[in-house]
């Protein structure tokens, strides 16, 4: 969130408070009672938003983290497919040599 968006969010919350105050007054609450009710509603909304943010942060389900996870999975999948295609293009002897070099294939024991 950039500075402009934060300012707009603050103005929106103030506007929501004013609208809430007018609605409470229209429904019969007067003066301080309407102000207290509006403050209570806004406090509950802000605490709910904050707690949902903390929950997403603690569980790792934030947008950026989710995007990174999905990007990494797609990158790994593509890389594995490309490596498999290159490996399949090698001759059987080259495949066997490569597997031995990487330790994926044990050397055949020589008869004594």
PDB file of C-alpha atoms in Angstrom:
ATOM      1  CA  UNK A   1       0.000   0.000   0.000  1.00  0.00           C
ATOM      2  CA  UNK A   2       1.424   3.357  -0.978  1.00  0.00           C
ATOM      3  CA  UNK A   3       0.992   6.689   0.778  1.00  0.00           C
ATOM      4  CA  UNK A   4      -1.928   7.813  -1.408  1.00  0.00           C
ATOM      5  CA  UNK A   5      -3.846   4.624  -0.731  1.00  0.00           C
ATOM      6  CA  UNK A   6      -3.233   4.953   3.013  1.00  0.00           C
ATOM      7  CA  UNK A   7      -4.574   8.519   2.958  1.00  0.00           C
ATOM      8  CA  UNK A   8      -7.650   7.408   0.996  1.00  0.00           C
ATOM      9  CA  UNK A   9      -8.212   4.563   3.462  1.00  0.00           C
ATOM     10  CA  UNK A  10      -8.056   7.019   6.374  1.00  0.00           C
ATOM     11  CA  UNK A  11     -10.510   9.380   4.668  1.00  0.00           C
ATOM     12  CA  UNK A  12     -12.789   6.409   3.974  1.00  0.00           C
ATOM     13  CA  UNK A  13     -12.767   5.381   7.623  1.00  0.00           C
ATOM     14  CA  UNK A  14     -13.606   8.945   8.707  1.00  0.00           C
ATOM     15  CA  UNK A  15     -16.425   9.012   6.129  1.00  0.00           C
ATOM     16  CA  UNK A  16     -17.679   5.657   7.404  1.00  0.00           C
ATOM     17  CA  UNK A  17     -17.686   7.105  10.920  1.00  0.00           C
ATOM     18  CA  UNK A  18     -19.722  10.116   9.780  1.00  0.00           C
ATOM     19  CA  UNK A  19     -22.204   7.934   7.917  1.00  0.00           C
ATOM     20  CA  UNK A  20     -22.515   5.635  10.935  1.00  0.00           C
ATOM     21  CA  UNK A  21     -23.095   8.614  13.235  1.00  0.00           C
ATOM     22  CA  UNK A  22     -25.852   9.924  10.942  1.00  0.00           C
ATOM     23  CA  UNK A  23     -27.472   6.469  10.745  1.00  0.00           C
ATOM     24  CA  UNK A  24     -27.442   6.051  14.533  1.00  0.00           C
ATOM     25  CA  UNK A  25     -28.958   9.511  14.975  1.00  0.00           C
ATOM     26  CA  UNK A  26     -31.623   8.706  12.364  1.00  0.00           C
ATOM     27  CA  UNK A  27     -32.506   5.568  14.330  1.00  0.00           C
ATOM     28  CA  UNK A  28     -33.125   7.455  17.570  1.00  0.00           C
ATOM     29  CA  UNK A  29     -29.749   7.672  19.318  1.00  0.00           C
ATOM     30  CA  UNK A  30     -28.795  11.201  20.284  1.00  0.00           C
ATOM     31  CA  UNK A  31     -25.493  13.040  20.782  1.00  0.00           C
ATOM     32  CA  UNK A  32     -22.964  11.073  22.769  1.00  0.00           C
ATOM     33  CA  UNK A  33     -24.832   7.772  22.412  1.00  0.00           C
ATOM     34  CA  UNK A  34     -24.600   7.907  18.606  1.00  0.00           C
ATOM     35  CA  UNK A  35     -20.902   8.825  18.846  1.00  0.00           C
ATOM     36  CA  UNK A  36     -20.145   5.996  21.247  1.00  0.00           C
ATOM     37  CA  UNK A  37     -22.057   3.482  19.101  1.00  0.00           C
ATOM     38  CA  UNK A  38     -20.233   4.635  15.965  1.00  0.00           C
ATOM     39  CA  UNK A  39     -16.865   4.406  17.736  1.00  0.00           C
ATOM     40  CA  UNK A  40     -17.688   0.910  18.952  1.00  0.00           C
ATOM     41  CA  UNK A  41     -18.627  -0.270  15.445  1.00  0.00           C
ATOM     42  CA  UNK A  42     -15.487   1.243  13.900  1.00  0.00           C
ATOM     43  CA  UNK A  43     -13.318  -0.264  16.658  1.00  0.00           C
ATOM     44  CA  UNK A  44     -14.784  -3.720  16.025  1.00  0.00           C
ATOM     45  CA  UNK A  45     -14.211  -3.325  12.265  1.00  0.00           C
ATOM     46  CA  UNK A  46     -10.580  -2.236  12.705  1.00  0.00           C
ATOM     47  CA  UNK A  47      -9.869  -5.020  15.222  1.00  0.00           C
ATOM     48  CA  UNK A  48     -11.475  -7.573  12.880  1.00  0.00           C
ATOM     49  CA  UNK A  49      -9.397  -6.364   9.949  1.00  0.00           C
ATOM     50  CA  UNK A  50      -6.211  -6.373  12.040  1.00  0.00           C
ATOM     51  CA  UNK A  51      -6.865  -9.866  13.394  1.00  0.00           C
ATOM     52  CA  UNK A  52      -7.549 -11.210   9.893  1.00  0.00           C
ATOM     53  CA  UNK A  53      -4.251  -9.699   8.728  1.00  0.00           C
ATOM     54  CA  UNK A  54      -2.361 -11.268  11.633  1.00  0.00           C
ATOM     55  CA  UNK A  55      -4.014 -14.627  10.966  1.00  0.00           C
ATOM     56  CA  UNK A  56      -3.000 -14.516   7.286  1.00  0.00           C
ATOM     57  CA  UNK A  57       0.537 -13.466   8.238  1.00  0.00           C
ATOM     58  CA  UNK A  58       0.948 -16.268  10.787  1.00  0.00           C
ATOM     59  CA  UNK A  59      -0.477 -18.967   8.505  1.00  0.00           C
ATOM     60  CA  UNK A  60       1.555 -17.800   5.490  1.00  0.00           C
ATOM     61  CA  UNK A  61      -1.482 -17.128   3.311  1.00  0.00           C
ATOM     62  CA  UNK A  62      -0.595 -13.578   2.418  1.00  0.00           C
ATOM     63  CA  UNK A  63      -0.837 -12.595  -1.223  1.00  0.00           C
ATOM     64  CA  UNK A  64       2.903 -12.086  -1.805  1.00  0.00           C
ATOM     65  CA  UNK A  65       3.867 -15.334  -0.101  1.00  0.00           C
ATOM     66  CA  UNK A  66       1.209 -17.252  -2.035  1.00  0.00           C
ATOM     67  CA  UNK A  67       2.371 -15.735  -5.337  1.00  0.00           C
ATOM     68  CA  UNK A  68       5.973 -16.675  -4.560  1.00  0.00           C
ATOM     69  CA  UNK A  69       4.959 -20.232  -3.703  1.00  0.00           C
ATOM     70  CA  UNK A  70       2.937 -20.625  -6.932  1.00  0.00           C
ATOM     71  CA  UNK A  71       5.726 -19.070  -9.030  1.00  0.00           C
ATOM     72  CA  UNK A  72       8.313 -21.385  -7.480  1.00  0.00           C
ATOM     73  CA  UNK A  73       6.175 -24.472  -8.142  1.00  0.00           C
ATOM     74  CA  UNK A  74       5.658 -23.448 -11.784  1.00  0.00           C
ATOM     75  CA  UNK A  75       9.379 -22.676 -12.204  1.00  0.00           C
ATOM     76  CA  UNK A  76      10.420 -26.002 -10.680  1.00  0.00           C
ATOM     77  CA  UNK A  77       7.942 -27.895 -12.858  1.00  0.00           C
ATOM     78  CA  UNK A  78       9.162 -26.213 -16.042  1.00  0.00           C
ATOM     79  CA  UNK A  79      12.811 -26.706 -15.098  1.00  0.00           C
ATOM     80  CA  UNK A  80      12.242 -30.397 -14.317  1.00  0.00           C
ATOM     81  CA  UNK A  81      10.482 -30.899 -17.656  1.00  0.00           C
ATOM     82  CA  UNK A  82      13.351 -29.225 -19.528  1.00  0.00           C
ATOM     83  CA  UNK A  83      15.974 -31.258 -17.679  1.00  0.00           C
ATOM     84  CA  UNK A  84      14.044 -34.485 -18.310  1.00  0.00           C
ATOM     85  CA  UNK A  85      13.813 -33.661 -22.031  1.00  0.00           C
ATOM     86  CA  UNK A  86      17.584 -33.045 -22.216  1.00  0.00           C
ATOM     87  CA  UNK A  87      18.262 -36.254 -20.286  1.00  0.00           C
ATOM     88  CA  UNK A  88      15.984 -38.251 -22.592  1.00  0.00           C
ATOM     89  CA  UNK A  89      17.840 -36.851 -25.625  1.00  0.00           C
ATOM     90  CA  UNK A  90      21.116 -38.371 -24.386  1.00  0.00           C
ATOM     91  CA  UNK A  91      22.269 -41.782 -25.529  1.00  0.00           C
ATOM     92  CA  UNK A  92      21.865 -44.642 -23.023  1.00  0.00           C
ATOM     93  CA  UNK A  93      25.633 -44.652 -22.406  1.00  0.00           C
ATOM     94  CA  UNK A  94      25.657 -40.911 -21.675  1.00  0.00           C
ATOM     95  CA  UNK A  95      22.643 -41.321 -19.389  1.00  0.00           C
ATOM     96  CA  UNK A  96      24.381 -44.086 -17.460  1.00  0.00           C
ATOM     97  CA  UNK A  97      27.621 -42.056 -17.186  1.00  0.00           C
ATOM     98  CA  UNK A  98      25.698 -39.022 -15.934  1.00  0.00           C
ATOM     99  CA  UNK A  99      23.784 -41.088 -13.385  1.00  0.00           C
ATOM    100  CA  UNK A 100      27.055 -42.573 -12.091  1.00  0.00           C
ATOM    101  CA  UNK A 101      28.649 -39.102 -11.837  1.00  0.00           C
ATOM    102  CA  UNK A 102      25.736 -37.760  -9.814  1.00  0.00           C
ATOM    103  CA  UNK A 103      25.602 -40.811  -7.549  1.00  0.00           C
ATOM    104  CA  UNK A 104      22.152 -41.865  -8.718  1.00  0.00           C
ATOM    105  CA  UNK A 105      23.455 -45.169 -10.062  1.00  0.00           C
ATOM    106  CA  UNK A 106      25.781 -47.405  -8.113  1.00  0.00           C
ATOM    107  CA  UNK A 107      28.799 -48.798  -9.893  1.00  0.00           C
ATOM    108  CA  UNK A 108      28.422 -52.453 -10.772  1.00  0.00           C
ATOM    109  CA  UNK A 109      30.563 -54.515  -8.449  1.00  0.00           C
ATOM    110  CA  UNK A 110      33.288 -56.372 -10.279  1.00  0.00           C
ATOM    111  CA  UNK A 111      33.434 -60.133  -9.764  1.00  0.00           C
ATOM    112  CA  UNK A 112      36.402 -61.117  -7.553  1.00  0.00           C
TER     113      UNK A 112
END
